[in-house]
PDB file of C-alpha atoms in Angstrom:
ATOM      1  CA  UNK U   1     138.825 106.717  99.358  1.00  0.00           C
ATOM      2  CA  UNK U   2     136.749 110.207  99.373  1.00  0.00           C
ATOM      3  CA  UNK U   3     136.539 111.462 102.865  1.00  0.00           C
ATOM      4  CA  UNK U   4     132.488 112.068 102.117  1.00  0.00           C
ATOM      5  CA  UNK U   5     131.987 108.354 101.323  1.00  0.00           C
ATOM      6  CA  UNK U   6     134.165 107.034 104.109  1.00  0.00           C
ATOM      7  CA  UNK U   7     131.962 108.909 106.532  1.00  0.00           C
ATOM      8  CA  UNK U   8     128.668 107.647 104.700  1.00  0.00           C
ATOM      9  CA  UNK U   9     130.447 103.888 104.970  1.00  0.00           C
ATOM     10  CA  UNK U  10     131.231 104.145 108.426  1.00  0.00           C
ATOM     11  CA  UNK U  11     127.166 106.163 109.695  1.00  0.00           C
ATOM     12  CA  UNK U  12     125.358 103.753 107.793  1.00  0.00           C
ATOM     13  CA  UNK U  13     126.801 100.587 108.174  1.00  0.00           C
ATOM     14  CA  UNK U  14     124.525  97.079 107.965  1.00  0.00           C
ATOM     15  CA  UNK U  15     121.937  97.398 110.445  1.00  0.00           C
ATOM     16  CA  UNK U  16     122.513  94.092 112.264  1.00  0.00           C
ATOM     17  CA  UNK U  17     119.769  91.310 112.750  1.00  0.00           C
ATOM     18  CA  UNK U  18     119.230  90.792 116.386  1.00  0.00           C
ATOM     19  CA  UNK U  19     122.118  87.986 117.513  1.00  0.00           C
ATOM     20  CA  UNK U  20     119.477  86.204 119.344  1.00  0.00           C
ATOM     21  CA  UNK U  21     118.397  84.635 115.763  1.00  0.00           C
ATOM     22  CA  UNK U  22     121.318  82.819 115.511  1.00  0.00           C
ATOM     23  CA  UNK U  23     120.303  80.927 117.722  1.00  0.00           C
ATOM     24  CA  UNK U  24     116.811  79.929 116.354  1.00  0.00           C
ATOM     25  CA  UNK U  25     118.909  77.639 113.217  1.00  0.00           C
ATOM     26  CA  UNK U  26     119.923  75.084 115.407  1.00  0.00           C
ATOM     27  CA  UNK U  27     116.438  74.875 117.316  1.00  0.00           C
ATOM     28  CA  UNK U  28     114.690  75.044 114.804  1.00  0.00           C
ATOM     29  CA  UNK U  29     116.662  72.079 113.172  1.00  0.00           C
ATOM     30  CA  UNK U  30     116.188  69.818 116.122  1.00  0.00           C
ATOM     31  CA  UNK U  31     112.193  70.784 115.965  1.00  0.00           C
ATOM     32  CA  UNK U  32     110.824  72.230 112.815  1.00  0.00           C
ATOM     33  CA  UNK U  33     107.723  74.269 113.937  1.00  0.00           C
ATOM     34  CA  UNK U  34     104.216  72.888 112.762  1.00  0.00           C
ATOM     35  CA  UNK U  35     102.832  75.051 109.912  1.00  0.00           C
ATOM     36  CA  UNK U  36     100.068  77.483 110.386  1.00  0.00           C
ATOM     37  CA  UNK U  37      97.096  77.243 108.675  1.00  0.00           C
ATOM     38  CA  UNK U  38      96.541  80.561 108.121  1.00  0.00           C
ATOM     39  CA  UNK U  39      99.005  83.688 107.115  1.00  0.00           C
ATOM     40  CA  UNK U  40      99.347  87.035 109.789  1.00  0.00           C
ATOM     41  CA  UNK U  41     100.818  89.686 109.345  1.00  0.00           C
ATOM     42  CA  UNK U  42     103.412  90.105 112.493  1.00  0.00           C
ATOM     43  CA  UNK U  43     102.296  93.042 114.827  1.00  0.00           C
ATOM     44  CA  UNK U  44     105.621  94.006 115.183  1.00  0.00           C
ATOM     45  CA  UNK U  45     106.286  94.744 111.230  1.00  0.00           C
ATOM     46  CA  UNK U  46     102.432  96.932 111.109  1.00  0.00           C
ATOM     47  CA  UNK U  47     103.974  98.761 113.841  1.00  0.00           C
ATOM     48  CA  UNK U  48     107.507  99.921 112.138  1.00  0.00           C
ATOM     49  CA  UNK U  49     105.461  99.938 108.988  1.00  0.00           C
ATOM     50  CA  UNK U  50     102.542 102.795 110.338  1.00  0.00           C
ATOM     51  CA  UNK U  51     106.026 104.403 111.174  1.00  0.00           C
ATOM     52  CA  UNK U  52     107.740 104.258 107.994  1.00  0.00           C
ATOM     53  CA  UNK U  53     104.395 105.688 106.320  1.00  0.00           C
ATOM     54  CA  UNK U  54     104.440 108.655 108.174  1.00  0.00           C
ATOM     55  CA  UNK U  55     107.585 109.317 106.866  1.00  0.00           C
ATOM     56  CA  UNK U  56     107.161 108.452 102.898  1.00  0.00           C
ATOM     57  CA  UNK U  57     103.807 108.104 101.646  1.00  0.00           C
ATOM     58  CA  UNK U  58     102.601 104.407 100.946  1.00  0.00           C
ATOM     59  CA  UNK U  59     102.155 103.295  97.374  1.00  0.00           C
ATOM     60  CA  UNK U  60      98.994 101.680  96.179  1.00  0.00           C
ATOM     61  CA  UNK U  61     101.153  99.311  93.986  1.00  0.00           C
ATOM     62  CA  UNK U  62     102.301  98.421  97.352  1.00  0.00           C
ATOM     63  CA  UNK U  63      98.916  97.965  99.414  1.00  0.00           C
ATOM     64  CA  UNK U  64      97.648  96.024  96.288  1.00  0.00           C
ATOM     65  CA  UNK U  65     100.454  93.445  96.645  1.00  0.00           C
ATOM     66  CA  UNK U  66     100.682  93.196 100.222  1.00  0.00           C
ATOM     67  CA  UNK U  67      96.727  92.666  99.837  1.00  0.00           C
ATOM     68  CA  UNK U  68      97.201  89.329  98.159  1.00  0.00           C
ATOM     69  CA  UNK U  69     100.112  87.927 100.483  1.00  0.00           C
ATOM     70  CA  UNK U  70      97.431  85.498 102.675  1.00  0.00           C
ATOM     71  CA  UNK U  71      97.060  83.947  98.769  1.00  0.00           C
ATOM     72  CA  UNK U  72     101.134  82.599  98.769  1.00  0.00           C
ATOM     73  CA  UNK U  73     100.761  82.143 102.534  1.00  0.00           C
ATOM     74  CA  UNK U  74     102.640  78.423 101.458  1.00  0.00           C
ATOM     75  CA  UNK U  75     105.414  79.990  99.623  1.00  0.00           C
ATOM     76  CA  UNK U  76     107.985  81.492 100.759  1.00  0.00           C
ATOM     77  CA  UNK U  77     108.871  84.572  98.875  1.00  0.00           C
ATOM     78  CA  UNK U  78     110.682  88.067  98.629  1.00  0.00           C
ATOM     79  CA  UNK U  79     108.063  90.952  97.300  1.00  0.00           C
ATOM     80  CA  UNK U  80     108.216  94.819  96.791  1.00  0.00           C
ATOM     81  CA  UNK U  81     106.575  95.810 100.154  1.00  0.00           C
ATOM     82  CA  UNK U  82     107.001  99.888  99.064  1.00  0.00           C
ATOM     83  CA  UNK U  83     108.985 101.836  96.845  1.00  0.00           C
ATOM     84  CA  UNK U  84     109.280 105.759  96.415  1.00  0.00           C
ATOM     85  CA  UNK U  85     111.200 108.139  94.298  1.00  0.00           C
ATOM     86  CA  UNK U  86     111.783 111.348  95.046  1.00  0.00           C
ATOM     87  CA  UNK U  87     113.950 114.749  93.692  1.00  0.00           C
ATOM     88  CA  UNK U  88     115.082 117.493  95.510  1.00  0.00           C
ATOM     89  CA  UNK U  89     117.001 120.352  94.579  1.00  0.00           C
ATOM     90  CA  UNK U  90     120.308 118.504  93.577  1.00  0.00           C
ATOM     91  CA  UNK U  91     119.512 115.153  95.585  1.00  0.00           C
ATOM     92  CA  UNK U  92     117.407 112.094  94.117  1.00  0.00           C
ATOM     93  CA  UNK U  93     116.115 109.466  95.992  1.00  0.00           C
ATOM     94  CA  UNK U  94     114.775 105.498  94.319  1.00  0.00           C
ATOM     95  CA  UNK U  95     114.403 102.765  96.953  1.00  0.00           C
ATOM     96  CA  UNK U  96     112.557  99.238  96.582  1.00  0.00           C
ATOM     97  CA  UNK U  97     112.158  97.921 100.051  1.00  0.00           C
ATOM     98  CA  UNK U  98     111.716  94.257 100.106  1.00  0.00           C
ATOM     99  CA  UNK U  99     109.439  92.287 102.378  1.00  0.00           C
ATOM    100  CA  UNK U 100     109.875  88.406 102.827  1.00  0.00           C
ATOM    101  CA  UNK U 101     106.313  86.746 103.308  1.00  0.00           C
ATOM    102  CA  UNK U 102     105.433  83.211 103.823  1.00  0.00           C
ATOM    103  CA  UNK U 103     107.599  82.025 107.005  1.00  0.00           C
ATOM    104  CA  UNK U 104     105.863  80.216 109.890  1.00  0.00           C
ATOM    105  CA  UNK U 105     108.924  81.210 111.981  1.00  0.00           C
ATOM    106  CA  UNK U 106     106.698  84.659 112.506  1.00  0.00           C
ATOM    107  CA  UNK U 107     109.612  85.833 114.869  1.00  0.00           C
ATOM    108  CA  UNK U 108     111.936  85.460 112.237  1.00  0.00           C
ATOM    109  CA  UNK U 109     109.931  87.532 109.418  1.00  0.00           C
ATOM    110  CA  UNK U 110     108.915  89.906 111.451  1.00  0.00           C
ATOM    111  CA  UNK U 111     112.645  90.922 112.342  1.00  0.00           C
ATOM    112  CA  UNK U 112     114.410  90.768 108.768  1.00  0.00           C
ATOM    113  CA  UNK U 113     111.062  93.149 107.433  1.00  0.00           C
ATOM    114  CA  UNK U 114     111.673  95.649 110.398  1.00  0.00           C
ATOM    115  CA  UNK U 115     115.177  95.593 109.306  1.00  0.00           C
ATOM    116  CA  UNK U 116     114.305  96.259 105.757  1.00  0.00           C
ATOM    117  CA  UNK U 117     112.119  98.887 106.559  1.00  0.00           C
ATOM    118  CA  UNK U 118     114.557 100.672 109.038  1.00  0.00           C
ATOM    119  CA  UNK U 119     117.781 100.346 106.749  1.00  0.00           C
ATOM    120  CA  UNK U 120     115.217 102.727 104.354  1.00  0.00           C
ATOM    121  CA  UNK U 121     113.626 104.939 106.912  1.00  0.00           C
ATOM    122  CA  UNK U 122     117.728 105.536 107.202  1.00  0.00           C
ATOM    123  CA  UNK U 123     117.813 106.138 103.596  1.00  0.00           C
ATOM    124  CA  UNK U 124     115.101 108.674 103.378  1.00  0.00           C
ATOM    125  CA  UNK U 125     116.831 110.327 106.328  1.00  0.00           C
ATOM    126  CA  UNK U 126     119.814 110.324 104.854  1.00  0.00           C
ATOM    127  CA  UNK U 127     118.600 111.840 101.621  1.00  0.00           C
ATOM    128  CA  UNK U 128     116.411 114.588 103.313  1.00  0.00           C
ATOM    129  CA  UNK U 129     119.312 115.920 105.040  1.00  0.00           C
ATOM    130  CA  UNK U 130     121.846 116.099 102.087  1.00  0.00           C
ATOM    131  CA  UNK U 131     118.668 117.687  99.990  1.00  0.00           C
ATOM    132  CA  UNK U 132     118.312 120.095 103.277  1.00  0.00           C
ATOM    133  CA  UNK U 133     122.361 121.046 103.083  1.00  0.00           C
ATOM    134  CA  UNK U 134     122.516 121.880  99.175  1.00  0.00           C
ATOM    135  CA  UNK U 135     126.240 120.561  99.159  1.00  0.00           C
ATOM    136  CA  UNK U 136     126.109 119.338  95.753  1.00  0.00           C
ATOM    137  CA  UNK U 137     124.120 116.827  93.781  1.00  0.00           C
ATOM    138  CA  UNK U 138     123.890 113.605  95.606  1.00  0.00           C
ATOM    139  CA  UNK U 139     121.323 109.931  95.003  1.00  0.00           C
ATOM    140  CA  UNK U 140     120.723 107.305  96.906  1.00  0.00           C
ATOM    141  CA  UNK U 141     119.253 103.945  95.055  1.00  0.00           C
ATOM    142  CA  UNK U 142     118.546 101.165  96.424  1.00  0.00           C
ATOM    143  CA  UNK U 143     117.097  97.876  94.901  1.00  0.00           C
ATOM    144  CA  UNK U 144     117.018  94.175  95.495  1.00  0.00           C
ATOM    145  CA  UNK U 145     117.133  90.239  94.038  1.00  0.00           C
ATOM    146  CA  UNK U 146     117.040  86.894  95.072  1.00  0.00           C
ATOM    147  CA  UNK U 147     120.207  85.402  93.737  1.00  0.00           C
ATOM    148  CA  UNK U 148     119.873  82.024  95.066  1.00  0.00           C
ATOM    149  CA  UNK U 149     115.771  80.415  95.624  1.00  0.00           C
ATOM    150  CA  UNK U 150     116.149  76.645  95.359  1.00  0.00           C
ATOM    151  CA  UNK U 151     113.976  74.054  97.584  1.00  0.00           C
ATOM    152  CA  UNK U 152     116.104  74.370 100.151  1.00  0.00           C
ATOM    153  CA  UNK U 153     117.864  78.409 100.061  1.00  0.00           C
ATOM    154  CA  UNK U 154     116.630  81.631  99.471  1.00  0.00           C
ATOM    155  CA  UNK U 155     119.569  84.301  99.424  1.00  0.00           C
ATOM    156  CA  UNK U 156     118.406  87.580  98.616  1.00  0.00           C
ATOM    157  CA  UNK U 157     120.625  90.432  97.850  1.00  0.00           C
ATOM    158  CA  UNK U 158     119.936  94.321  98.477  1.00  0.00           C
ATOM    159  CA  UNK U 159     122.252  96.771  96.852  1.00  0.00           C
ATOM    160  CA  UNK U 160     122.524 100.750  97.676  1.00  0.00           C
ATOM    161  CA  UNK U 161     124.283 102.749  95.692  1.00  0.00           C
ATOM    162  CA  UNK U 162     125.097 106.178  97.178  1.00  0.00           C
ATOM    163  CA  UNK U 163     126.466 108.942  94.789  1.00  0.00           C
ATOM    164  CA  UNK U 164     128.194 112.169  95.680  1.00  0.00           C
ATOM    165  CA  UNK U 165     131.174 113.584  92.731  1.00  0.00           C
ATOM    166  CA  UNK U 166     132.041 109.360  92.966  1.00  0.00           C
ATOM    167  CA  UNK U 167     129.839 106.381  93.858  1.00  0.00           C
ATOM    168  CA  UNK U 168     129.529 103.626  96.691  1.00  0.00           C
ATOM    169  CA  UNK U 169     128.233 100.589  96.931  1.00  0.00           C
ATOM    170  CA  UNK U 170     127.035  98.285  99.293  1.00  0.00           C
ATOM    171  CA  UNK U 171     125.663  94.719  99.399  1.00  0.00           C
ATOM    172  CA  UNK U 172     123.650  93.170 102.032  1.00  0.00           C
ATOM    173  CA  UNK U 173     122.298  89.463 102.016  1.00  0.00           C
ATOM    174  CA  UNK U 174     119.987  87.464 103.536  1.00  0.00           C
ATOM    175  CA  UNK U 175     120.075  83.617 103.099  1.00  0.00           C
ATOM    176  CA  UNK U 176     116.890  81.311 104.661  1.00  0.00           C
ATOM    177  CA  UNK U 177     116.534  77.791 104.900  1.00  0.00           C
ATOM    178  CA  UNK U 178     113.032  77.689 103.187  1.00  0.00           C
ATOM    179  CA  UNK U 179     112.374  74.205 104.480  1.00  0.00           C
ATOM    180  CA  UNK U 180     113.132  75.024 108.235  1.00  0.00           C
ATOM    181  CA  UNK U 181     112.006  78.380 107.934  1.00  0.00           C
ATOM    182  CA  UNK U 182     115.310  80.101 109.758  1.00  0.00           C
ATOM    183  CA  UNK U 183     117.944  82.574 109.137  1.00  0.00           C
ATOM    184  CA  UNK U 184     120.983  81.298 108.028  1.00  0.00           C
ATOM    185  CA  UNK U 185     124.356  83.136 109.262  1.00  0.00           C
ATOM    186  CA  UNK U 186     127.692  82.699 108.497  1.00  0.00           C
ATOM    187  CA  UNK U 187     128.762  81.565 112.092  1.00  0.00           C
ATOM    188  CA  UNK U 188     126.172  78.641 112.254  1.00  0.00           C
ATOM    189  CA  UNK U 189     127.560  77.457 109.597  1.00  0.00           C
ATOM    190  CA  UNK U 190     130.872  76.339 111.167  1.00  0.00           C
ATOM    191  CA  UNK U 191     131.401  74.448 114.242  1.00  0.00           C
ATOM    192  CA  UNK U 192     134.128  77.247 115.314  1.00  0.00           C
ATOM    193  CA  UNK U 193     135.629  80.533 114.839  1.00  0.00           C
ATOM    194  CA  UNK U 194     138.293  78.391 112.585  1.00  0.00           C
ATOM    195  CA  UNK U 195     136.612  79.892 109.970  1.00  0.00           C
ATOM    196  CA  UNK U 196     137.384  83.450 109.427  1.00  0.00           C
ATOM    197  CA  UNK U 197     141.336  82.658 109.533  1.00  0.00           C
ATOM    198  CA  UNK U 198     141.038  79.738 106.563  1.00  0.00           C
ATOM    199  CA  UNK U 199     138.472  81.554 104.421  1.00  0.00           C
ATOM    200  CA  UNK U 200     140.214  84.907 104.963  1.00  0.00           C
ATOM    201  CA  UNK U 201     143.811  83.075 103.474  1.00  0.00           C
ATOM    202  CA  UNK U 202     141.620  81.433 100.768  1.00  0.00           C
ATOM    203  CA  UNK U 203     140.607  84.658  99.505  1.00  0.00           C
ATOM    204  CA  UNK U 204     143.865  86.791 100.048  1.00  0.00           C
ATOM    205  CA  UNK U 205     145.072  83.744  97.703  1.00  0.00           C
ATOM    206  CA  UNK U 206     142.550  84.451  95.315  1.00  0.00           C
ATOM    207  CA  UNK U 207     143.005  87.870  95.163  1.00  0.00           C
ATOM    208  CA  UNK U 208     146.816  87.447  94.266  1.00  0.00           C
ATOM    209  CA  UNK U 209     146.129  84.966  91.636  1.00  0.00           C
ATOM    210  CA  UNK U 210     143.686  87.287  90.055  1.00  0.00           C
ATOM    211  CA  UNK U 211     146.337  90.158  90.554  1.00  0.00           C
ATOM    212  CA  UNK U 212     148.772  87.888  88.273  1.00  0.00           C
ATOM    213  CA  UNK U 213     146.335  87.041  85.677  1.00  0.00           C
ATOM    214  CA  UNK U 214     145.257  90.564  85.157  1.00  0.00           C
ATOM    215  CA  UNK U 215     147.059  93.494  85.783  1.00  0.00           C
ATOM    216  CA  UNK U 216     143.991  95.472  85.536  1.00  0.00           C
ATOM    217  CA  UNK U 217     142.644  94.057  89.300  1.00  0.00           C
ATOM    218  CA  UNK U 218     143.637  95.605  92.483  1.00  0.00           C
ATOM    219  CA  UNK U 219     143.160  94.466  96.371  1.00  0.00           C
ATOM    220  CA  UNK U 220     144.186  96.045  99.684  1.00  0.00           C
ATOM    221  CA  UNK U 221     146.301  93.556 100.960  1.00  0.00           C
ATOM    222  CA  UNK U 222     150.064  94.859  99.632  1.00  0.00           C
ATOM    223  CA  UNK U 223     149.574  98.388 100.401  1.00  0.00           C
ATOM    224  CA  UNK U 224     152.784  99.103 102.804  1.00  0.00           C
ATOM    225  CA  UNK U 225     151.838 103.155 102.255  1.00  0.00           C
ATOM    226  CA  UNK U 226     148.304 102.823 103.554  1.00  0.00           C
ATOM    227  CA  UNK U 227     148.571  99.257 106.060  1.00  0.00           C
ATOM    228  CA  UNK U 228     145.183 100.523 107.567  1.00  0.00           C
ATOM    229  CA  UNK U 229     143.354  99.630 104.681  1.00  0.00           C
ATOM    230  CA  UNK U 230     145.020  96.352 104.236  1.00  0.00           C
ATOM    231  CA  UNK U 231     143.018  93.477 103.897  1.00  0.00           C
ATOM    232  CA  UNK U 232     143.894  91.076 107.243  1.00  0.00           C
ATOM    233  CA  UNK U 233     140.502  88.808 107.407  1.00  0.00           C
ATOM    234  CA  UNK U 234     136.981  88.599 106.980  1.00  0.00           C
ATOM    235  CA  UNK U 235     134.657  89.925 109.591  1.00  0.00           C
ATOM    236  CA  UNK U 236     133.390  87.120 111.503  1.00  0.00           C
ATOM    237  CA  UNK U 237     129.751  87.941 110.272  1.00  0.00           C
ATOM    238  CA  UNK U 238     130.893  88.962 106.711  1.00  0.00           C
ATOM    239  CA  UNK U 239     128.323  88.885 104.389  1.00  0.00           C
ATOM    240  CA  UNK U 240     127.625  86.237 102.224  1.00  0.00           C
ATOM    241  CA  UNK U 241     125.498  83.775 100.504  1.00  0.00           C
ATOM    242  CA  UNK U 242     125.231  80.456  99.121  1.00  0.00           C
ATOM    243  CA  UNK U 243     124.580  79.949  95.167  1.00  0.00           C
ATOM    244  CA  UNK U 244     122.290  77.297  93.619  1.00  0.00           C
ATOM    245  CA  UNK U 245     124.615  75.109  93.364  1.00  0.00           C
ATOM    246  CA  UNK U 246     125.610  75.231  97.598  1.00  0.00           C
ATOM    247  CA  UNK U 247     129.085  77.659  96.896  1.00  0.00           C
ATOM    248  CA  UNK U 248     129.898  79.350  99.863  1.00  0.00           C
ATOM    249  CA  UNK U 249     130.303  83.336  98.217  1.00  0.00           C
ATOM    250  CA  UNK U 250     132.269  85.908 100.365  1.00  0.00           C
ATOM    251  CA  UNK U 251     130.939  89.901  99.819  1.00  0.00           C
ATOM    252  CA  UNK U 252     132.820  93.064 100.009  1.00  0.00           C
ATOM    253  CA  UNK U 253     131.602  96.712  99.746  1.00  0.00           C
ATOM    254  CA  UNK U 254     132.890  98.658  97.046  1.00  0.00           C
ATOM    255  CA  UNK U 255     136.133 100.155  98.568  1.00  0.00           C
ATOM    256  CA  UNK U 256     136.610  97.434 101.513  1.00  0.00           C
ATOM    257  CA  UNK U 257     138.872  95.290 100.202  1.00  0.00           C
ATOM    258  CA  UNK U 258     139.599  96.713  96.469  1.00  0.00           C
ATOM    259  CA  UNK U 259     139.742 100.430  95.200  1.00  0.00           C
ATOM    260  CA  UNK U 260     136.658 102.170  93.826  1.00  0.00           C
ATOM    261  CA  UNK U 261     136.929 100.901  90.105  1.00  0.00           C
ATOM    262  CA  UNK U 262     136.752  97.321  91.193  1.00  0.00           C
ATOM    263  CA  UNK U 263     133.153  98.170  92.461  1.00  0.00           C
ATOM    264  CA  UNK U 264     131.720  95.140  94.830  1.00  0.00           C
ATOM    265  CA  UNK U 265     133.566  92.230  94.648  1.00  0.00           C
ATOM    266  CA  UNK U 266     133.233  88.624  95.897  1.00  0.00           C
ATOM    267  CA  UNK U 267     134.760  85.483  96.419  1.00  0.00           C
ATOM    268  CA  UNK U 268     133.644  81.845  95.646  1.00  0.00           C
ATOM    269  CA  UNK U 269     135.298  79.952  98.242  1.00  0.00           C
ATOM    270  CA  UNK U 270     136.485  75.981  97.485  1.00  0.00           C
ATOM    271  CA  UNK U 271     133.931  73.730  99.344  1.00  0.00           C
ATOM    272  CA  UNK U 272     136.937  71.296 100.020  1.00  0.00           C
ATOM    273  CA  UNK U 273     138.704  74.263 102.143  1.00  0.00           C
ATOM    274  CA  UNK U 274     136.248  74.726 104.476  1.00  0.00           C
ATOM    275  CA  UNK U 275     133.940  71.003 104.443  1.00  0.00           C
ATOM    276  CA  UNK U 276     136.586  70.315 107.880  1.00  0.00           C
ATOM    277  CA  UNK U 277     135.063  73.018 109.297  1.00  0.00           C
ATOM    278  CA  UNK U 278     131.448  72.628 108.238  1.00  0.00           C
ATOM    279  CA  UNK U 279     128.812  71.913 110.466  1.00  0.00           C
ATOM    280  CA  UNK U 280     126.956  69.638 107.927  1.00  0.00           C
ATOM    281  CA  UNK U 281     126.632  69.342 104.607  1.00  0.00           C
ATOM    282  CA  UNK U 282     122.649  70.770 103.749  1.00  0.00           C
ATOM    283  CA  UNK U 283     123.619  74.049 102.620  1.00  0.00           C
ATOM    284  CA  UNK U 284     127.486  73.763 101.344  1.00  0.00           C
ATOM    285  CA  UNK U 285     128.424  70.685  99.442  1.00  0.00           C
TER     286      UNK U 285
END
């Protein structure tokens, strides 16, 4: 991998949501929290927001649809809460930052928006100072989709792309139980760290049957040269999310587990490898 993206994957890595949401799934499942009659925009996001502005300036587009969120205050739903684009000498800059509006779990919202809005405070940082250094030409973009919004999940994806003489991208998820109103993570999925060991062998399986079929794919997990980029096992909070059709789906930055050419890659993993080991059956079946 280039030296200049392996430092840019190791400084900006996920920012992680606070671990004390984990454990607001399984309260939240004994005791789902009466709805609120009215929608309120948390304190804690108009804070981090007023902070963000100060920064980039904030786009009408983006007042204008924040304006009408009390309207869907019953649906649950991912919106553009402010996107810029800017140039700079050799260095570009496009981010969407997403916003997720309609939760009653106000806790919950108001943490995976300040986390949206830091991850592209970070960006903006991170694009002012390569601008300021005149190194070369270098862009940051960063977007986002829900890939998954049934009755029950909504899995939305951002992507960042950073490029600088080769690219890099990254993939983060969020997945909510829409009906509960919580943050789904990977561990409270699983009654026990059994997990990373059985999905990790699932997908180093995978990757050698793909290997076989095409001679064209490529993964870390041969490499006898290079055995510090070999692929052992999945992080235990890898990222993830679950399709329409409840598929657990395993993510990997470009250059994690696969060279650069393979760009992002991901792994559907068998429900009947991992149903043992499930918790229940609401979101993977």
């Amino acid at each position: 991998m280039d030296k200049k993206l392996e430092t840019l994957r190791e400084a900006y890595k996920d920012i992680p949501i606070p671990k004390e949401l984990d454990a607001v799934v399984t309260k939240a499942l004994q005791k789902k929290k009466k709805r609120k009659p009215l929608y309120i925009w948390p304190a804690g996001v108009t804070a981090a927001a007023l902070l963000f502005i100060a920064t980039v300036n904030f786009s009408p587009d983006a007042a204008n649809a924040m304006s009408k969120v009390p309207f869907v205050k019953k649906i649950i739903e991912v919106i553009t809460f402010h996107e810029f684009k800017e140039e700079k000498d050799n260095s570009s800059i496009n981010v969407k930052t997403p916003a997720v509006t309609g939760l009653d779990n106000k806790s919950l919202e108001s943490n995976l928006n300040k986390k949206y809005i830091e991850e592209s405070k970070k960006l903006y940082e991170e694009f002012t100072h390569s601008s300021a250094s005149k190194k070369g030409h270098f862009s940051i973009d960063s977007d986002y989709e829900k890939v998954t919004d049934t009755p029950v999940i909504l899995s939305i994806r951002r992507t960042t792309q950073r490029t600088q003489a080769s690219g890099y991208i990254q993939d983060q998820y969020v997945s909510i139980d829409k009906e509960n109103h919580v943050l789904i993570t990977l561990k409270s999925l699983f009654k026990n760290n059994q997990y990373v060991n059985v999905i990790s062998e699932n997908i180093k399986e995978q990757m050698k049957q793909q290997m076989k079929d095409d001679p064209n794919k490529a993964y870390f997990i041969t490499d006898e040269d290079m055995p510090e980029e070999t692929f052992t096992k999945i992080d235990p909070n890898q990222q993830f999310y679950i399709t329409d059709d409840y598929k657990l789906v395993i993510s990997f930055d470009e250059y994690e587990v696969a060279p650069g050419y393979m760009g992002a890659v991901e792994f559907k993993i068998p429900t009947e490898v991992i149903s043992d080991m499930l918790v229940g059956d609401r979101y993977i079946h």
